[in-house]
mmCIF file of C-alpha atoms in Angstrom:
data_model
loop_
_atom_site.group_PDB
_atom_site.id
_atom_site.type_symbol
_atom_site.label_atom_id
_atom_site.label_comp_id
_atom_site.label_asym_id
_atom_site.label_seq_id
_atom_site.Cartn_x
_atom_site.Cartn_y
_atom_site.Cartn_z
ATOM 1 C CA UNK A 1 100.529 161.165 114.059
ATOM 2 C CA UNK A 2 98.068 158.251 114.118
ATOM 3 C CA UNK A 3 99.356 154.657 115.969
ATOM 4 C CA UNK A 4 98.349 153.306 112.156
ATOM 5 C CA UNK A 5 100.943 155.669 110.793
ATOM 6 C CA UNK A 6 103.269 155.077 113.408
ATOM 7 C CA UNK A 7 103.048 150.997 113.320
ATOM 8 C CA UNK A 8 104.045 151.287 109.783
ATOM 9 C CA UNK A 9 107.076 153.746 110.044
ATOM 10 C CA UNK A 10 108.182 150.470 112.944
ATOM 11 C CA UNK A 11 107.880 148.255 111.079
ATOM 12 C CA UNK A 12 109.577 149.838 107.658
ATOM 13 C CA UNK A 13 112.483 150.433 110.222
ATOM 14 C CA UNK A 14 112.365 146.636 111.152
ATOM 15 C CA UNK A 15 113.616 145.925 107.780
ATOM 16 C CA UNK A 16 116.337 147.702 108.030
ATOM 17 C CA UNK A 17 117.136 147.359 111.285
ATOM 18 C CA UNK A 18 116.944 143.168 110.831
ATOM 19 C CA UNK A 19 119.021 143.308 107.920
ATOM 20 C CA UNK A 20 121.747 144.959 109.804
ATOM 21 C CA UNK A 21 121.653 142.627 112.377
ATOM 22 C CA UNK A 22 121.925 139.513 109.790
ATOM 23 C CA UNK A 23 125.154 141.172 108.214
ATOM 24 C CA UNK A 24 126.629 141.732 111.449
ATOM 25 C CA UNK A 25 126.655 138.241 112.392
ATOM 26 C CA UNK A 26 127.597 137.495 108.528
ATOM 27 C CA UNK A 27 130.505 139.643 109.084
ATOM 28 C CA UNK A 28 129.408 141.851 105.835
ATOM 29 C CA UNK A 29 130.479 145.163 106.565
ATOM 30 C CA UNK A 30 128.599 145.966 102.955
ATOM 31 C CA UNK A 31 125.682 145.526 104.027
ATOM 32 C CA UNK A 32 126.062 147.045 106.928
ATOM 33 C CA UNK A 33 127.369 150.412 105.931
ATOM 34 C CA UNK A 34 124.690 150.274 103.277
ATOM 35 C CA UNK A 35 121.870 151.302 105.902
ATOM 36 C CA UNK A 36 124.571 153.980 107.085
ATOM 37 C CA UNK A 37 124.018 157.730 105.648
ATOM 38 C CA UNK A 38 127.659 158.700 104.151
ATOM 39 C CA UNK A 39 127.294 162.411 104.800
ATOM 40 C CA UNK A 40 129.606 164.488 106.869
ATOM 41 C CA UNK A 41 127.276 164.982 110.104
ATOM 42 C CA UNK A 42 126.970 161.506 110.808
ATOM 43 C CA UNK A 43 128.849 160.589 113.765
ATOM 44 C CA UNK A 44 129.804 156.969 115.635
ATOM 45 C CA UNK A 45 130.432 156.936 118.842
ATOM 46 C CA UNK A 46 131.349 154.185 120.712
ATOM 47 C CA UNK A 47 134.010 150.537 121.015
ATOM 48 C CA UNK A 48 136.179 149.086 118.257
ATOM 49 C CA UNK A 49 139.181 146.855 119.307
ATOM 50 C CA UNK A 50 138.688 148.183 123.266
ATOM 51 C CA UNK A 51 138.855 152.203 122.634
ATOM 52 C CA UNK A 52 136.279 154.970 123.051
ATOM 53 C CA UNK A 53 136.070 156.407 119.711
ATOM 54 C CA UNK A 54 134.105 159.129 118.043
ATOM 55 C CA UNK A 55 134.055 159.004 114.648
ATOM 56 C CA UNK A 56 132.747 160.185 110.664
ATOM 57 C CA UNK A 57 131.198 158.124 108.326
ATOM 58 C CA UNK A 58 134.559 157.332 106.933
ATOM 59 C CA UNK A 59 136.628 156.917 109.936
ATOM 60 C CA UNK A 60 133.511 154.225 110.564
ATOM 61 C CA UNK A 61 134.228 152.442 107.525
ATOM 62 C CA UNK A 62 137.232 151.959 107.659
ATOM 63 C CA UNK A 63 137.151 150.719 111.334
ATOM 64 C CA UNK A 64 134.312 148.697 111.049
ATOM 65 C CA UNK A 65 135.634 146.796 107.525
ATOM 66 C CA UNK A 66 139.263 146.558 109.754
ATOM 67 C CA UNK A 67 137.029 144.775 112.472
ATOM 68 C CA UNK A 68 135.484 142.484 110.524
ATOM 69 C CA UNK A 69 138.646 141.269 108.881
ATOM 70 C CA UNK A 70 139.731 140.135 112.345
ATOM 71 C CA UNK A 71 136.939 137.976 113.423
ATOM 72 C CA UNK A 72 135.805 134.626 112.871
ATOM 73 C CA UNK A 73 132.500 134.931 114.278
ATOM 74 C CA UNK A 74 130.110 137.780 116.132
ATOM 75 C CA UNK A 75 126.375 137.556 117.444
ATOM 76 C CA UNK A 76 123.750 139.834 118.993
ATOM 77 C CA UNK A 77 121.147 138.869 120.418
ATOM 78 C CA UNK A 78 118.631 141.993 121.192
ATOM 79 C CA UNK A 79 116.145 141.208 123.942
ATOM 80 C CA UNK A 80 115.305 144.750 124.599
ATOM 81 C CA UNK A 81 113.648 147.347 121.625
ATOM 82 C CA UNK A 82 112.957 150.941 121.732
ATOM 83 C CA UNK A 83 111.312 152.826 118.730
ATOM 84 C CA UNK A 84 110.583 156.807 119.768
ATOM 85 C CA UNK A 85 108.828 157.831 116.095
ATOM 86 C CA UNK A 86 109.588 161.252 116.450
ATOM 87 C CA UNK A 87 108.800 162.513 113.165
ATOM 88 C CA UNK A 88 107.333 160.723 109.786
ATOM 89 C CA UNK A 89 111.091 160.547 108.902
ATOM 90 C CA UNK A 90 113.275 160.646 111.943
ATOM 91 C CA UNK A 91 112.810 157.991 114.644
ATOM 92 C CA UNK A 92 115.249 157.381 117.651
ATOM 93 C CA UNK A 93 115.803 152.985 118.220
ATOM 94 C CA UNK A 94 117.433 151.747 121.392
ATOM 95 C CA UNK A 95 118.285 147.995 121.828
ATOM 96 C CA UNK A 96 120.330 146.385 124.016
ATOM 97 C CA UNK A 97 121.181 142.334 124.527
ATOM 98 C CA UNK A 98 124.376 140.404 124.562
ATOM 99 C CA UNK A 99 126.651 140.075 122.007
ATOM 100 C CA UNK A 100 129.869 137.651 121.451
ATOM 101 C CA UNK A 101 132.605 137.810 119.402
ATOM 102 C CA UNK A 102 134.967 135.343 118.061
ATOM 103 C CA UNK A 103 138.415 137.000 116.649
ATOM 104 C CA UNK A 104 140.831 134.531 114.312
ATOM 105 C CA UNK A 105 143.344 135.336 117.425
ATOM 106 C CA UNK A 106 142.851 135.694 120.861
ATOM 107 C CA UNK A 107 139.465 134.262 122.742
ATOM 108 C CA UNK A 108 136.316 135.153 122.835
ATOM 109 C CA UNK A 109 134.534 137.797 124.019
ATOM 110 C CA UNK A 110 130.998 137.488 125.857
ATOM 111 C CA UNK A 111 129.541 141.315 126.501
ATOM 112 C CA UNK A 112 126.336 143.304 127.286
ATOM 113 C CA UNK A 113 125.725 146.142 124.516
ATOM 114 C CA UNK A 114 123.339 148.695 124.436
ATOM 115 C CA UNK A 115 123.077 150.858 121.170
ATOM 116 C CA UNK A 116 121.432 153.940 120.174
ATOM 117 C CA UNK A 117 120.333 154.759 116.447
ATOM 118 C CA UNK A 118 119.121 157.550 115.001
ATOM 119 C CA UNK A 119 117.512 156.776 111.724
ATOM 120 C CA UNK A 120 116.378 159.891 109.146
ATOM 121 C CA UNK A 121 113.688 158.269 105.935
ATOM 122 C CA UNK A 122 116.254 159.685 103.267
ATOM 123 C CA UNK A 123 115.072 158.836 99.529
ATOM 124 C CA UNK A 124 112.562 155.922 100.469
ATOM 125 C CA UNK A 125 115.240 154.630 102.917
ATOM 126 C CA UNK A 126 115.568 154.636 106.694
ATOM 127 C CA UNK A 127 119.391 154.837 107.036
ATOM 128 C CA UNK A 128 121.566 155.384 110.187
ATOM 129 C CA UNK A 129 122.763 159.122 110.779
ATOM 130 C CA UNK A 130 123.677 158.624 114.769
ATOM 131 C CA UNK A 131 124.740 155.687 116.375
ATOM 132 C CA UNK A 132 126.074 155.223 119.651
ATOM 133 C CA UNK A 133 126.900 151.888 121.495
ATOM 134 C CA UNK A 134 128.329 150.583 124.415
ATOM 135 C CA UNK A 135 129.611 147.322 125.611
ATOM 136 C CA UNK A 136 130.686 145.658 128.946
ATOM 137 C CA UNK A 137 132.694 142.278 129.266
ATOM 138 C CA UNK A 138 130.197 139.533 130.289
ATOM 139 C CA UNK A 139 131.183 137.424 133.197
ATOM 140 C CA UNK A 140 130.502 133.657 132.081
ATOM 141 C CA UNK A 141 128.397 131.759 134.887
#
C-alpha cells in the first residue's frame, strides 16, 4: 500500500473519527452510535458509571444513551493519535487525552482516557467494530 493511499484512508477516518468526538461533547448519543457497526461481533469494552464492562452493540446503546441522559456536560481533548492502516478497509486508531465530565448530580469528574478503535470501511463508511477505553481519575493541581 502506497503512503498516497494510506494518507487518504487517514484522513477519510478523520471524518468520522471528528464527528464522534463533536457528538460526544454534544451529548448526542445518535450520532455517535451512527459511526458504530450494529452487528453481533462488535464488542465494547471498557467504563460506564465506574464498572468494567464488556459489552454488544446493544448492551452499548443502551448504556451509552443511559449515560448521556445523566450528564450536563463531557469533553475530550485527544493530544495523542495513532492510525495503524492495516488493510484498505480495516485500520486500528489509538488516542488518548483527558476527558471531563459534568453529571446533573454529583461533581465533576477530571480523568486520563486512552481508547482503542477498530474501524472496518463497510458500504463507503468507516464505522467502529472494536472499541476499548480506559479511564483514570485526574488529580486537579
Amino acid at each position: 500500500m502506497s503512503d498516497i493511499n494510506r494518507d487518504e484512508i487517514i484522513e477519510a477516518l478523520k471524518k468520522s473519527i471528528n464527528s464522534i468526538f463533536s457528538a460526544l461533547e454534544k451529548l448526542d448519543s445518535e450520532t455517535v452510535l451512527s459511526h458504530y457497526h450494529n452487528h453481533p461481533d462488535f464488542r465494547f469494552t471498557g467504563l460506564i458509571f465506574g464498572q468494567v464492562l464488556n459489552l454488544n452493540y446493544d448492551e452499548f446503546t443502551m448504556a451509552m444513551k443511559g449515560a448521556y441522559e445523566t450528564m450536563i456536560e463531557q469533553k475530550m481533548i485527544r493530544e495523542t493519535e495513532f492510525f495503524n492502516v492495516l488493510s484498505e478497509t480495516v485500520v486500528l486508531y489509538s488516542t488518548s487525552g483527558i476527558g471531563c465530565q459534568i453529571p446533573k448530580e454529583g461533581e465533576r469528574m477530571d480523568f486520563l482516557v486512552s481508547i482503542t478503535q477498530i474501524y472496518l470501511l463497510i458500504d463507503g463508511e468507516w464505522k467502529v467494530i472494536h472499541e476499548t477505553e480506559s479511564a483514570i481519575p485526574k488529580t486537579v493541581e
